[in-house]
Coordinates of C-alpha atoms and ligand atoms in Angstrom, one line a residue:
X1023 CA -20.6 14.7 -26.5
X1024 CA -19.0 15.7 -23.4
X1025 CA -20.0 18.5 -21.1
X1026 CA -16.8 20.6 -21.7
X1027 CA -16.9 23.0 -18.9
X1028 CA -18.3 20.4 -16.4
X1029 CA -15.4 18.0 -17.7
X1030 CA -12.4 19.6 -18.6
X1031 CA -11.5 22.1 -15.5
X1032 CA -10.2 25.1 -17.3
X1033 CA -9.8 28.8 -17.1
X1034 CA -9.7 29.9 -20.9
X1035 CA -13.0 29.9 -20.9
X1036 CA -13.6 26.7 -23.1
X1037 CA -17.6 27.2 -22.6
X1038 CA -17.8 29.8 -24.9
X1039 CA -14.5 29.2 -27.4
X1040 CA -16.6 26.9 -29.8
X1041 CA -13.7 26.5 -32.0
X1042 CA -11.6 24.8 -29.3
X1043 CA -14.9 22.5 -28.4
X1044 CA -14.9 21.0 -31.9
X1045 CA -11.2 20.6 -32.4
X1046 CA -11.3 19.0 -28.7
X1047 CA -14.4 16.8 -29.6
X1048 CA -12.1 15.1 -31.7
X1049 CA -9.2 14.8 -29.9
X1050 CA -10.3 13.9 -26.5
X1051 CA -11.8 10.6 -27.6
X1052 CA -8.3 10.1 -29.1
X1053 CA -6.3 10.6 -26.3
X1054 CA -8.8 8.6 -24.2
X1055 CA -7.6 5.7 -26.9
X1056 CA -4.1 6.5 -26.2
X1057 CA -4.8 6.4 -22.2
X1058 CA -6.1 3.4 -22.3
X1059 CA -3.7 1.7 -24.4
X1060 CA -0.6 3.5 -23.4
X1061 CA -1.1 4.7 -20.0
X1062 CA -0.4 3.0 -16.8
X1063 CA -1.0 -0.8 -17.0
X1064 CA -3.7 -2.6 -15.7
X1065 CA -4.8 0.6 -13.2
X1066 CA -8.2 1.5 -15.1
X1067 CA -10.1 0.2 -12.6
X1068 CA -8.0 1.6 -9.4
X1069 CA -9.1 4.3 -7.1
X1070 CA -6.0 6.2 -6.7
X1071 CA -5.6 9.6 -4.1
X1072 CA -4.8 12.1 -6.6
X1073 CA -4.3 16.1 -6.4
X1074 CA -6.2 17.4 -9.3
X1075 CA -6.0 21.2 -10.4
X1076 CA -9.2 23.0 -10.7
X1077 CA -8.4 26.1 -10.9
X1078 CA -5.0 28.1 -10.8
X1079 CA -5.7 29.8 -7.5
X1080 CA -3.5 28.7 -4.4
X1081 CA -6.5 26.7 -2.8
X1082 CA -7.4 25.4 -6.4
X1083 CA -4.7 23.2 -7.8
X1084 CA -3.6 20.9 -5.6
X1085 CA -7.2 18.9 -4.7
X1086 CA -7.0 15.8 -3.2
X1087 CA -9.3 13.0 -3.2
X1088 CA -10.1 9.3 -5.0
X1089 CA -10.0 9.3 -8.6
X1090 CA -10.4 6.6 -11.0
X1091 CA -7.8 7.8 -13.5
X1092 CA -9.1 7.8 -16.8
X1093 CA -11.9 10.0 -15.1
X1094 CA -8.9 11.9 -13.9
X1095 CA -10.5 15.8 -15.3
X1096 CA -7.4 16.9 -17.0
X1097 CA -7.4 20.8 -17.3
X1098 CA -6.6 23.5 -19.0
X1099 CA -4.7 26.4 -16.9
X1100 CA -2.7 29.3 -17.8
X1101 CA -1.3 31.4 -15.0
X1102 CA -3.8 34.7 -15.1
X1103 CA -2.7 37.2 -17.8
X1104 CA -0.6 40.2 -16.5
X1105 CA -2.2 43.5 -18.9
X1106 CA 1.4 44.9 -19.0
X1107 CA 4.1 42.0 -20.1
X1108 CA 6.1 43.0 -22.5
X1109 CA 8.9 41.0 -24.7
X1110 CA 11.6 41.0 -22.7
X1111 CA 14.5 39.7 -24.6
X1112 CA 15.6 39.6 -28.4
X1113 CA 15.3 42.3 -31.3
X1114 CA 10.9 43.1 -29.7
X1115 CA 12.1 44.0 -26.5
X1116 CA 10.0 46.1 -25.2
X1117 CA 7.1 45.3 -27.3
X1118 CA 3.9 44.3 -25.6
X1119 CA 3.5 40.2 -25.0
X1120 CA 1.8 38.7 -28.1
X1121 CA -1.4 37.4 -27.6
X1122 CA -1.9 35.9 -30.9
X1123 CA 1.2 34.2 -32.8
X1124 CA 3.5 36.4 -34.8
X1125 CA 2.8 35.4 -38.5
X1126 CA 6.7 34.9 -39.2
X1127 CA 7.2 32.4 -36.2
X1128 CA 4.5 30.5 -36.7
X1129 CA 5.9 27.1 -37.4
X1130 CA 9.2 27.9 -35.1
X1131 CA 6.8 27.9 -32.1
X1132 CA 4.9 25.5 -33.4
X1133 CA 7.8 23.0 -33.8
X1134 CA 9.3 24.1 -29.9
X1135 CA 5.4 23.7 -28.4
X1136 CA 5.6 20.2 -30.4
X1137 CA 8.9 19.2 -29.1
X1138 CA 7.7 20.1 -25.6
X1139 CA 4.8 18.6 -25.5
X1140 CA 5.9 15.1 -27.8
X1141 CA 7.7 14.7 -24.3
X1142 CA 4.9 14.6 -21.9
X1143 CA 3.0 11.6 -23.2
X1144 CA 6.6 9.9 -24.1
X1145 CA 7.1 9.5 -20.3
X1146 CA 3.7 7.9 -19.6
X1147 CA 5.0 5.1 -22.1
X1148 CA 8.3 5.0 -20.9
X1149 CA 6.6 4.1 -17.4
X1150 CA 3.4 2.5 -18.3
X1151 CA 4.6 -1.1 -16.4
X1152 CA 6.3 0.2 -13.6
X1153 CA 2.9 -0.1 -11.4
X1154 CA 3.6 -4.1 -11.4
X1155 CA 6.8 -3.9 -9.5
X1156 CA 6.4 -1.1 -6.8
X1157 CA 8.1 -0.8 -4.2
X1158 CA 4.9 0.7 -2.1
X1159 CA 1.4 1.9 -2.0
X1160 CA 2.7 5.3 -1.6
X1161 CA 5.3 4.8 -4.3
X1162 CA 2.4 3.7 -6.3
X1163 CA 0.5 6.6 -6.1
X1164 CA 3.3 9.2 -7.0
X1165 CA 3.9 7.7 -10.0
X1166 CA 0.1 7.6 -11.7
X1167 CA 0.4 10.9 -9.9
X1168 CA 3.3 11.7 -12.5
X1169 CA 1.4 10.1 -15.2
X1170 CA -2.0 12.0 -14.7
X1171 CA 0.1 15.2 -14.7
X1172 CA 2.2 14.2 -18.1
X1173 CA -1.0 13.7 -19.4
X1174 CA -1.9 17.1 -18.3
X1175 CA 1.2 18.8 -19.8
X1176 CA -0.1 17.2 -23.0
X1177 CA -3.4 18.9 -22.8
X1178 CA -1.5 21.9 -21.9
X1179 CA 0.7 22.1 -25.3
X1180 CA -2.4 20.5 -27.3
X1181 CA -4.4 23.7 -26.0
X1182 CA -2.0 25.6 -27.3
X1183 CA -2.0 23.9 -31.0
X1184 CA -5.6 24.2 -31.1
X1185 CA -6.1 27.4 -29.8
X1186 CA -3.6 29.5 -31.9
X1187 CA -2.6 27.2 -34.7
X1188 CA -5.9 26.0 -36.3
X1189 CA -5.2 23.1 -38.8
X1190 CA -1.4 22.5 -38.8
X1191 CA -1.7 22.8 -35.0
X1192 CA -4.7 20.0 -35.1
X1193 CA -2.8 18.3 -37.1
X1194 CA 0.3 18.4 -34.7
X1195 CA -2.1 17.5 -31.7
X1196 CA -3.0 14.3 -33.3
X1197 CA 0.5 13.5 -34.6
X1198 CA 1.2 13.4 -30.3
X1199 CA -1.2 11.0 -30.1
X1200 CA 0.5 8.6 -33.1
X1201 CA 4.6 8.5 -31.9
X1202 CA 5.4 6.2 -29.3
X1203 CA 8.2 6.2 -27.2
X1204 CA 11.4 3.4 -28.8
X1205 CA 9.0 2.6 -31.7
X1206 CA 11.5 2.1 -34.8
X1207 CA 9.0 3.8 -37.3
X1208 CA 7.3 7.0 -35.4
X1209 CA 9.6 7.4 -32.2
X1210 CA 9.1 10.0 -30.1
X1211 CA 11.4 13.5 -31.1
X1212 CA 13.7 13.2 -28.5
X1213 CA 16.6 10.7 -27.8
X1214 CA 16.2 10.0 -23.9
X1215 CA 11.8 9.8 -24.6
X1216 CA 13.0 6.6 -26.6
X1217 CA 14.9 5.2 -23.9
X1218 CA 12.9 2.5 -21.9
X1219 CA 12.4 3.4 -18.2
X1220 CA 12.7 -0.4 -16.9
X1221 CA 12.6 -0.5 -13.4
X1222 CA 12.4 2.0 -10.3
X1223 CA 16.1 3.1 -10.3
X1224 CA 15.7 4.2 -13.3
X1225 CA 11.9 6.0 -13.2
X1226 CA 13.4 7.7 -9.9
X1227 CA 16.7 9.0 -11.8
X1228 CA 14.8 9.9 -15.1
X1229 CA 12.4 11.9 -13.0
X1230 CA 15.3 13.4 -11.3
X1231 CA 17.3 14.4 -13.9
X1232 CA 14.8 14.5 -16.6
X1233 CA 12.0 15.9 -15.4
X1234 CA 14.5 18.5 -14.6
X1235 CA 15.0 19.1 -17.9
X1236 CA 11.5 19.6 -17.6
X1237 CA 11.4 22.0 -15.7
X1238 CA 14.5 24.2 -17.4
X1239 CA 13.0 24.3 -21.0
X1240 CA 9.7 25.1 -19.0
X1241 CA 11.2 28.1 -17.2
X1242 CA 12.9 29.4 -20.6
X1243 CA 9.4 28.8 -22.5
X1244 CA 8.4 30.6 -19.9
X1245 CA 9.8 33.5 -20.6
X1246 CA 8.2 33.5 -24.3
X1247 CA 7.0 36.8 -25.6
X1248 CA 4.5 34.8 -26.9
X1249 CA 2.3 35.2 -23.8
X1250 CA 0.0 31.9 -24.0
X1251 CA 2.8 30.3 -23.8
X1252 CA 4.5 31.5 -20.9
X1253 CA 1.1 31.5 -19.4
X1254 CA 0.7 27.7 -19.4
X1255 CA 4.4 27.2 -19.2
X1256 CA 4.3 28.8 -15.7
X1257 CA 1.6 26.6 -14.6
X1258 CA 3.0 23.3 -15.6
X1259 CA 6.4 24.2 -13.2
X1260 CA 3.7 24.3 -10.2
X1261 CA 2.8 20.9 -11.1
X1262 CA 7.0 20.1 -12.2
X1263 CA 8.2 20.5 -8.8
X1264 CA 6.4 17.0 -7.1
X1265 CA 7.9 15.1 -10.0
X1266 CA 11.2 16.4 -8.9
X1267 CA 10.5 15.8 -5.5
X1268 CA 9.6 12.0 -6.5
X1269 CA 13.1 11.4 -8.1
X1270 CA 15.1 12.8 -5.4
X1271 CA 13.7 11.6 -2.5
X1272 CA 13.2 8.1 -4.4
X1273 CA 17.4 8.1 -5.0
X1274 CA 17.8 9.3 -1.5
X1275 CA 15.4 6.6 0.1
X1276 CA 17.8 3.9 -1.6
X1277 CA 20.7 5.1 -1.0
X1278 CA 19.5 5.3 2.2
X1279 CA 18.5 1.5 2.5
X1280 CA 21.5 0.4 0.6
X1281 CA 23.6 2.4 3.4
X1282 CA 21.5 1.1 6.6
X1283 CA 22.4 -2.5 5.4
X1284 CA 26.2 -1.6 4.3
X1285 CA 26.6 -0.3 8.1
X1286 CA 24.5 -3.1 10.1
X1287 CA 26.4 -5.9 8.4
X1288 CA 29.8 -3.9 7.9
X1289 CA 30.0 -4.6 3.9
X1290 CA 31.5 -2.5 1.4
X1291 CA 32.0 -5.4 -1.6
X1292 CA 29.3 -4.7 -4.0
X1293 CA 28.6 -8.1 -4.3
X1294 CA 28.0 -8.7 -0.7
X1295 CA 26.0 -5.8 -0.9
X1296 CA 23.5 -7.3 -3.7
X1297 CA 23.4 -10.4 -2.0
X1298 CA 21.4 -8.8 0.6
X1299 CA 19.0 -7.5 -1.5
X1300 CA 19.7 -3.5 -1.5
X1301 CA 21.3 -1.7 -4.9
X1302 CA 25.1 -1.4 -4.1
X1303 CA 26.1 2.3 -4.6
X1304 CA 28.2 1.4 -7.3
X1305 CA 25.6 0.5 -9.3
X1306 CA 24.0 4.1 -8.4
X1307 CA 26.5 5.5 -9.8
X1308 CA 26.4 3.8 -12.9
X1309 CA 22.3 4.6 -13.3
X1310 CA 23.3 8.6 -12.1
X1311 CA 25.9 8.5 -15.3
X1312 CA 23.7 7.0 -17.8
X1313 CA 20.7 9.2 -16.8
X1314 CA 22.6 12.4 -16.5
X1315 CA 24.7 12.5 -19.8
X1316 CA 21.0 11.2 -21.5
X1317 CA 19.7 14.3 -20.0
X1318 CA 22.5 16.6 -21.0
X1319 CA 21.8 15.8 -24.6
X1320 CA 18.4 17.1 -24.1
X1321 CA 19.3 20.5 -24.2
X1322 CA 20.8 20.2 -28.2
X1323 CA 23.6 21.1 -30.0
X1324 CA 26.5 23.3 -27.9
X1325 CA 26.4 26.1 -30.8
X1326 CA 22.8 25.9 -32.0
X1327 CA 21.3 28.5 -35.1
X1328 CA 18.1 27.0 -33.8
X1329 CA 18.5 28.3 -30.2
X1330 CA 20.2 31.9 -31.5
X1331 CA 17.0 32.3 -33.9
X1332 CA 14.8 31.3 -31.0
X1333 CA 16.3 34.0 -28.5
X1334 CA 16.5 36.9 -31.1
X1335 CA 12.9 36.3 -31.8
X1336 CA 11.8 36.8 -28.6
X1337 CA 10.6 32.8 -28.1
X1338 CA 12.5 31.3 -25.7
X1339 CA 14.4 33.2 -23.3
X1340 CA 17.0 32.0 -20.7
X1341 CA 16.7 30.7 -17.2
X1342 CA 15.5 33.4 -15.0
X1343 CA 15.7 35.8 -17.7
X1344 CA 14.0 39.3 -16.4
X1345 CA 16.2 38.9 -13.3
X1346 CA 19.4 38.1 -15.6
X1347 CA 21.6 41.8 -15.3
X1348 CA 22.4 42.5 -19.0
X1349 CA 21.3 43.9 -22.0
X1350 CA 18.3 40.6 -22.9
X1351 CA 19.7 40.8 -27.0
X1352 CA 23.3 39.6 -26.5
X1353 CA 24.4 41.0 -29.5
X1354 CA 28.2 41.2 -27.9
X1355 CA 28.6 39.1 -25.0
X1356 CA 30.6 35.6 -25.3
X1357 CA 30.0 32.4 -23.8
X1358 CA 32.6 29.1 -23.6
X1359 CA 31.5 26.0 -25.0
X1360 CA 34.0 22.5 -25.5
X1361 CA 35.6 21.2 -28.6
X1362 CA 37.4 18.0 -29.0
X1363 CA 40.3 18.0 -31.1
X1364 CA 42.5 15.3 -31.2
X1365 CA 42.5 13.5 -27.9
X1366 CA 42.2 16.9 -26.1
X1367 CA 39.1 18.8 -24.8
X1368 CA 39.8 22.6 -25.2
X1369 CA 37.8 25.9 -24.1
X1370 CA 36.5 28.1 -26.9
X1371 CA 34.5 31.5 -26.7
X1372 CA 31.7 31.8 -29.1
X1373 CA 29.1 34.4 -29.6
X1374 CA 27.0 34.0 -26.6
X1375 CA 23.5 34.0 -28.5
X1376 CA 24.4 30.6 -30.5
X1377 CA 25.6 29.4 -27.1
X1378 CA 22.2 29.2 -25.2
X1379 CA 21.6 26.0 -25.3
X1380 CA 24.8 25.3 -23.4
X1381 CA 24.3 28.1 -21.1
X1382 CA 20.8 26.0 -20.1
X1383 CA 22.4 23.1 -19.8
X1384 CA 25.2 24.7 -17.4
X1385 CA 22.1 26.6 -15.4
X1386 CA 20.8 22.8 -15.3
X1387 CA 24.0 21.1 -14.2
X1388 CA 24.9 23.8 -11.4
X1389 CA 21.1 22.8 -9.7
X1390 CA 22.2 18.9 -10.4
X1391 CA 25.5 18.7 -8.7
X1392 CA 23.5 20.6 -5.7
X1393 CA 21.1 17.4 -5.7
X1394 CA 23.4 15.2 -5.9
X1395 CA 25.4 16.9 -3.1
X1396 CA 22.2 15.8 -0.7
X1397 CA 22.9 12.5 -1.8
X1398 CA 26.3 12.7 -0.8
X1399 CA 25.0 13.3 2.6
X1400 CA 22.9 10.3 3.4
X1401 CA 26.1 8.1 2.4
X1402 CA 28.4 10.9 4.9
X1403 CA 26.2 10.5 7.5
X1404 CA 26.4 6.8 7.2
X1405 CA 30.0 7.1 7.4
X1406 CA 30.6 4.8 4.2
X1407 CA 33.8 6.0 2.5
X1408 CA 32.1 6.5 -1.2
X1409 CA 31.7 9.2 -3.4
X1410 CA 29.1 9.8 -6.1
X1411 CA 30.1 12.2 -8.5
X1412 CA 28.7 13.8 -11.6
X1413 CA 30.4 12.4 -15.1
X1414 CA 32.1 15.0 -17.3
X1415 CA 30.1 17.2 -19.8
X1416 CA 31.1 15.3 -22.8
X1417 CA 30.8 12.3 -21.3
X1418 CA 28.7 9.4 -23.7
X1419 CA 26.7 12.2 -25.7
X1420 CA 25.5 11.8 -28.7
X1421 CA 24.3 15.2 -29.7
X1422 CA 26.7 18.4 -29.9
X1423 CA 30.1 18.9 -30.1
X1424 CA 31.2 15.9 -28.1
X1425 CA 28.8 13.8 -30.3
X1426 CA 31.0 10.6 -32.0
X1427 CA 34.3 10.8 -29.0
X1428 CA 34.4 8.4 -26.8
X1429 CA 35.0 10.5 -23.6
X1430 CA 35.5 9.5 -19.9
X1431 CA 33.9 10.1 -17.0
X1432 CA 37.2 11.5 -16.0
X1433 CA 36.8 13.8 -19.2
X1434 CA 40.0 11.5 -20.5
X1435 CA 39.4 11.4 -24.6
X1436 CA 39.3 7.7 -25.8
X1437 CA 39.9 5.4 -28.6
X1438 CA 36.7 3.4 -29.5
X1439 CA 38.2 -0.1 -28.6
X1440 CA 39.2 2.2 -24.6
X1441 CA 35.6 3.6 -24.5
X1442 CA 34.3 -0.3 -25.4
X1443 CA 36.3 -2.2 -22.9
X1444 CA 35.2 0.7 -20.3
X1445 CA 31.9 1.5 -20.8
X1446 CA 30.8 -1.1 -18.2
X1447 CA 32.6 0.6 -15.5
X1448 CA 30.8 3.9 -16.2
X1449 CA 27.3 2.8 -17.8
X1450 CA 24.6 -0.2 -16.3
X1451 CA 25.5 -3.1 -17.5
X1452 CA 23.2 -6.2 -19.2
X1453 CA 24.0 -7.5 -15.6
X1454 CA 23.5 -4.5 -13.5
X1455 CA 19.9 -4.0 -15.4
X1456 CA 19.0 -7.9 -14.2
X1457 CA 20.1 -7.4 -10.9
X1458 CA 18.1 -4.1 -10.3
X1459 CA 15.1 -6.0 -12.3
X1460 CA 15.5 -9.3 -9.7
X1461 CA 14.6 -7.3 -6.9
X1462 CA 11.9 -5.7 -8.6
X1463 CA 9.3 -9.0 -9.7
X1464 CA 7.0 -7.8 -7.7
X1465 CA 4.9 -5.1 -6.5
X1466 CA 4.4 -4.5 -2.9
X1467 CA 1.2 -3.0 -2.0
X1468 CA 0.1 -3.7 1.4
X1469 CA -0.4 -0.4 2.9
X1470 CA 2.8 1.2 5.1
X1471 CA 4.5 -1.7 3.3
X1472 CA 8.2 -1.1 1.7
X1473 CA 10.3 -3.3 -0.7
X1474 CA 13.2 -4.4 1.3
X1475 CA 15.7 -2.5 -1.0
X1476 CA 14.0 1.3 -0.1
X1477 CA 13.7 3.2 2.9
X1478 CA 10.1 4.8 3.8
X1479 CA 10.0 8.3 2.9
X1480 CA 9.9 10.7 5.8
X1481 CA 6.2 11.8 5.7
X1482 CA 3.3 10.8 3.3
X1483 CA 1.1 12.7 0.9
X1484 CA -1.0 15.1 1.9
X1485 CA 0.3 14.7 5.5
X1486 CA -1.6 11.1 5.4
X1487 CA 0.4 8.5 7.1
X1488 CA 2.4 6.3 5.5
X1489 CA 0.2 3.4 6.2
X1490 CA -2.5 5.1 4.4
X1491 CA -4.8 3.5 1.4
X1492 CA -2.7 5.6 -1.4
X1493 CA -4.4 2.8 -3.8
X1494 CA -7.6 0.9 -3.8
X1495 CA -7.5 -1.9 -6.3
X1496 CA -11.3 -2.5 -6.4
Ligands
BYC508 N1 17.4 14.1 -29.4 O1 20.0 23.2 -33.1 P1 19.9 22.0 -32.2 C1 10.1 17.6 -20.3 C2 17.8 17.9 -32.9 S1 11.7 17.7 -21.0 C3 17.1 14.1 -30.7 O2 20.9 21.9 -31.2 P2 17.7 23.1 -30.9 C4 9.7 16.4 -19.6 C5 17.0 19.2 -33.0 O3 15.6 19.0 -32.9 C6 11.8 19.2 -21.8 N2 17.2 15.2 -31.5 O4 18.5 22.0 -31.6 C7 10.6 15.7 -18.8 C8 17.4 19.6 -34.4 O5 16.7 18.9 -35.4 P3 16.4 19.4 -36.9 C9 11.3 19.2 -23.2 C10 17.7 16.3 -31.0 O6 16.5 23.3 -31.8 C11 10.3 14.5 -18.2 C12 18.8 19.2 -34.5 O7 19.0 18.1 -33.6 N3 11.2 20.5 -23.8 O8 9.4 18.5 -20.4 O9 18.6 24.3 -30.6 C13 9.0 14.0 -18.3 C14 19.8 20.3 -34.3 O10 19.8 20.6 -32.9 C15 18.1 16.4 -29.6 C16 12.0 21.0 -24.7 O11 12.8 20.3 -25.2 C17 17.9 15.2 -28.8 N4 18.2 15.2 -27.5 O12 17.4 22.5 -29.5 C18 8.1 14.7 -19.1 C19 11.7 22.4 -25.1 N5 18.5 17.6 -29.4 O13 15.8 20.7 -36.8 C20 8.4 15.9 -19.7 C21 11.4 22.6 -26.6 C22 18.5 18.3 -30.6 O14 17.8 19.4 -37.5 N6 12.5 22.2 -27.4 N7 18.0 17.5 -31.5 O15 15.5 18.3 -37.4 C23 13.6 23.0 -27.7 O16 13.7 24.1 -27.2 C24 14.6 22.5 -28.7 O17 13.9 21.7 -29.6 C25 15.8 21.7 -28.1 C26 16.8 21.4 -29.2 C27 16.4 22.4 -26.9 C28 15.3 20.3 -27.6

């Protein structure tokens, strides 16, 4: 038996909620299980300098000390309750938040909190073996940081299922516990969960762009008129922001290196490039195309039923939505989405309600481009004559309307046997993969130590040096 409230920081008052204690007595040992067989590898016994929330004010959840990660206290916050929230989108507008769920979309919002939180533990999988090839102590640390926090989301959207949806949601909650990320017989929901995250490139771009769609689908659950929700949802952006951060600046610190070493030795060749032991920007670009156009499918279907129902309802509102000008029920309004017909892309209006998903995924792509734009400006200042650019919409997808065409990154329209003798140009390669992996057999861990193919960041953790002991192995 654990000791809930000593354990399990919360402020939903778990102490006295004896429901939520027995459906948690049963699921905690079961995501312990999961922890330790799916969470990061061979780092049960490290000592790791972790922020831990404890508590949702601004002095309470961002704590920083050692933690042994599966003794990590994984909480349960919701941003405190404001008495007068209404619905403020869809056919309730104007009704006051729900605090229970509405009969009638009961298993909608239990299938979106699923989907959402099917995601969290699918990225500690995806990354579970990355600790043996870090390029740094600090590096180190900000991914189990990642991790600890996934693993927090989970608890977040398992609170959720407990809490409100008594059997179906326990049900649900264990279910989390039983997919795995690329398994052929119970993969995770999502196409870019089942994707492996191989080396540090690629954790760096999937937290870039994917956590980003993190953060998105967080700030349009957000909006929820089911209150809980939007409660929780809120807090988990606080937490959603360092992943960010991670992904950026680890894109910029290699891009970074790869330029430092393009300039001292006055290369541009790719090949040259590698044989110096940095990623060539080419190759960059390549990871940036796969990673995005994964992403972009993330956000479903261009004209979604699904996403219309979810709006009218009040469940899921739009990016910003209370500080959107119009009238929040979009009974009128139109919104462009992309077709393919024949070997042309064209424009056409649709009813803007079925058109939220694509809306998100615009509201996504505008913050994307600005991103990569800060990129762009490590390789300016280096005066290196290369430009990374963002792939067209329809680019490889495989979900909505450009689903099954073979499109460019140009936004060209392709016959299968183009799109097969190109792909390599636009997407990693067998060989690009193996190259990135060659540099990464290792891990290198003595402290202020960095792999030879990254830049240091600019400042450490916490305002620690960057020499400091982010890790003790034990
Ligand atoms: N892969 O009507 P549609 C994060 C399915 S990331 C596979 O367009 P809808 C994180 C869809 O389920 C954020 N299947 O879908 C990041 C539906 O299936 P059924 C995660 C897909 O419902 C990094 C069918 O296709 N949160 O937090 O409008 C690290 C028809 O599609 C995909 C959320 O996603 C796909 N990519 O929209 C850690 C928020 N896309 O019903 C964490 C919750 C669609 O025919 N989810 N399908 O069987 C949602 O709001 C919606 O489920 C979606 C899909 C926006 C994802």
């Amino acid at each position: 038996m654990i000791d809930y409230t000593e354990k399990i920081p919360n402020n939903v008052d778990l102490g006295r909620d004896r429901g939520l204690q027995r459906a948690l007595e049963h699921w905690q040992p079961a995501y312990m299980g999961w922890w330790y067989d799916m969470g990061p590898n061979e780092s049960h016994n490290y000592e790791v300098y972790l922020r831990t929330a404890i508590s949702v004010e601004p002095d309470g959840w961002a704590q920083f000390d050692y933690v042994k990660m599966p003794e990590y206290r994984w909480g349960i916050f919701l941003q405190p309750r404001d008495e007068k929230r209404e619905v403020n989108f869809g056919i309730h507008k104007g009704q006051p938040a729900w605090q229970e769920v509405p009969g009638e979309y009961r298993s909608t919002l239990r299938r979106v909190i699923v989907t959402q939180g099917d995601t969290e533990p699918a990225s500690v999988e995806q990354q579970r073996l990355l600790g043996s090839s870090c390029p740094s102590m600090y590096d180190l640390r900000n991914i189990f940081q990642v991790n600890v926090e996934e693993g927090r989301h989970l608890w977040a959207m398992v609170y959720l299922l407990h809490r409100y949806f008594g059997r179906d949601g326990r049900e649900e909650a264990e279910a989390l516990l039983a997919r795995r990320s690329g398994d052929a017989d119970n993969p995770r929901i999502l196409g870019a969960f089942n994707e492996p995250t191989p080396d540090w490139l690629a954790f760096y771009m999937f937290t870039f762009f994917t956590d980003r769609d993190g953060k998105f689908q967080l700030c349009a659950l957000a909006e929820s008129g089911f209150d809980p929700l939007s409660r929780t949802c809120r807090f988990m952006l606080t937490e959603e922001a360092h992943h960010m951060f991670v992904g950026e600046t680890g894109v910029t610190r290699i891009i970074k290196r790869t330029c430092e070493v393009m300039k001292e030795h006055k290369i541009e060749d790719p090949a040259q490039v590698r044989a110096l032991g940095v990623i060539d920007l080419q190759t960059i670009q390549r990871y940036l195309n796969f990673h995005y156009s994964v992403t972009l499918d993330l956000y479903g279907s261009d004209v979604s039923s699904n996403a219309a129902n979810y709006f009218t309802n009040g469940l899921k509102g739009r990016f910003r939505e209370t500080k959107l000008e119009d009238d929040h029920v979009l009974s009128e309004a139109e919104y462009p989405v992309y077709e393919v017909i024949g070997d042309k892309i064209v424009k056409k209006n649709v009813p803007a309600l079925t058109a939220l998903n694509e809306r998100l995924r615009d509201d996504y792509i505008e913050e994307i481009a600005d991103g990569v734009a800060r990129w762009q400006r490590v390789i300016d200042e280096a005066g290196i004559p290369f430009k990374l650019t963002l792939p067209h919409k329809g680019f490889h997808r495989a979900i909505g309307n450009f689903a099954g065409h073979h499109i460019s990154v140009n936004g060209d329209v392709l016959t299968a046997e183009a799109w097969e003798k190109r792909k390599h140009e636009w997407l990693p390669s067998p060989a690009d993969e193996k190259f990135v992996q060659s540099l990464m057999t290792g891990r290198v861990v003595e402290p202020g130590k960095f792999a030879n193919w990254i830049a240091p960041p600019l400042r450490g953790i916490n305002s620690k040096p960057l020499d400091f002991e982010y890790v003790r192995f034990n």
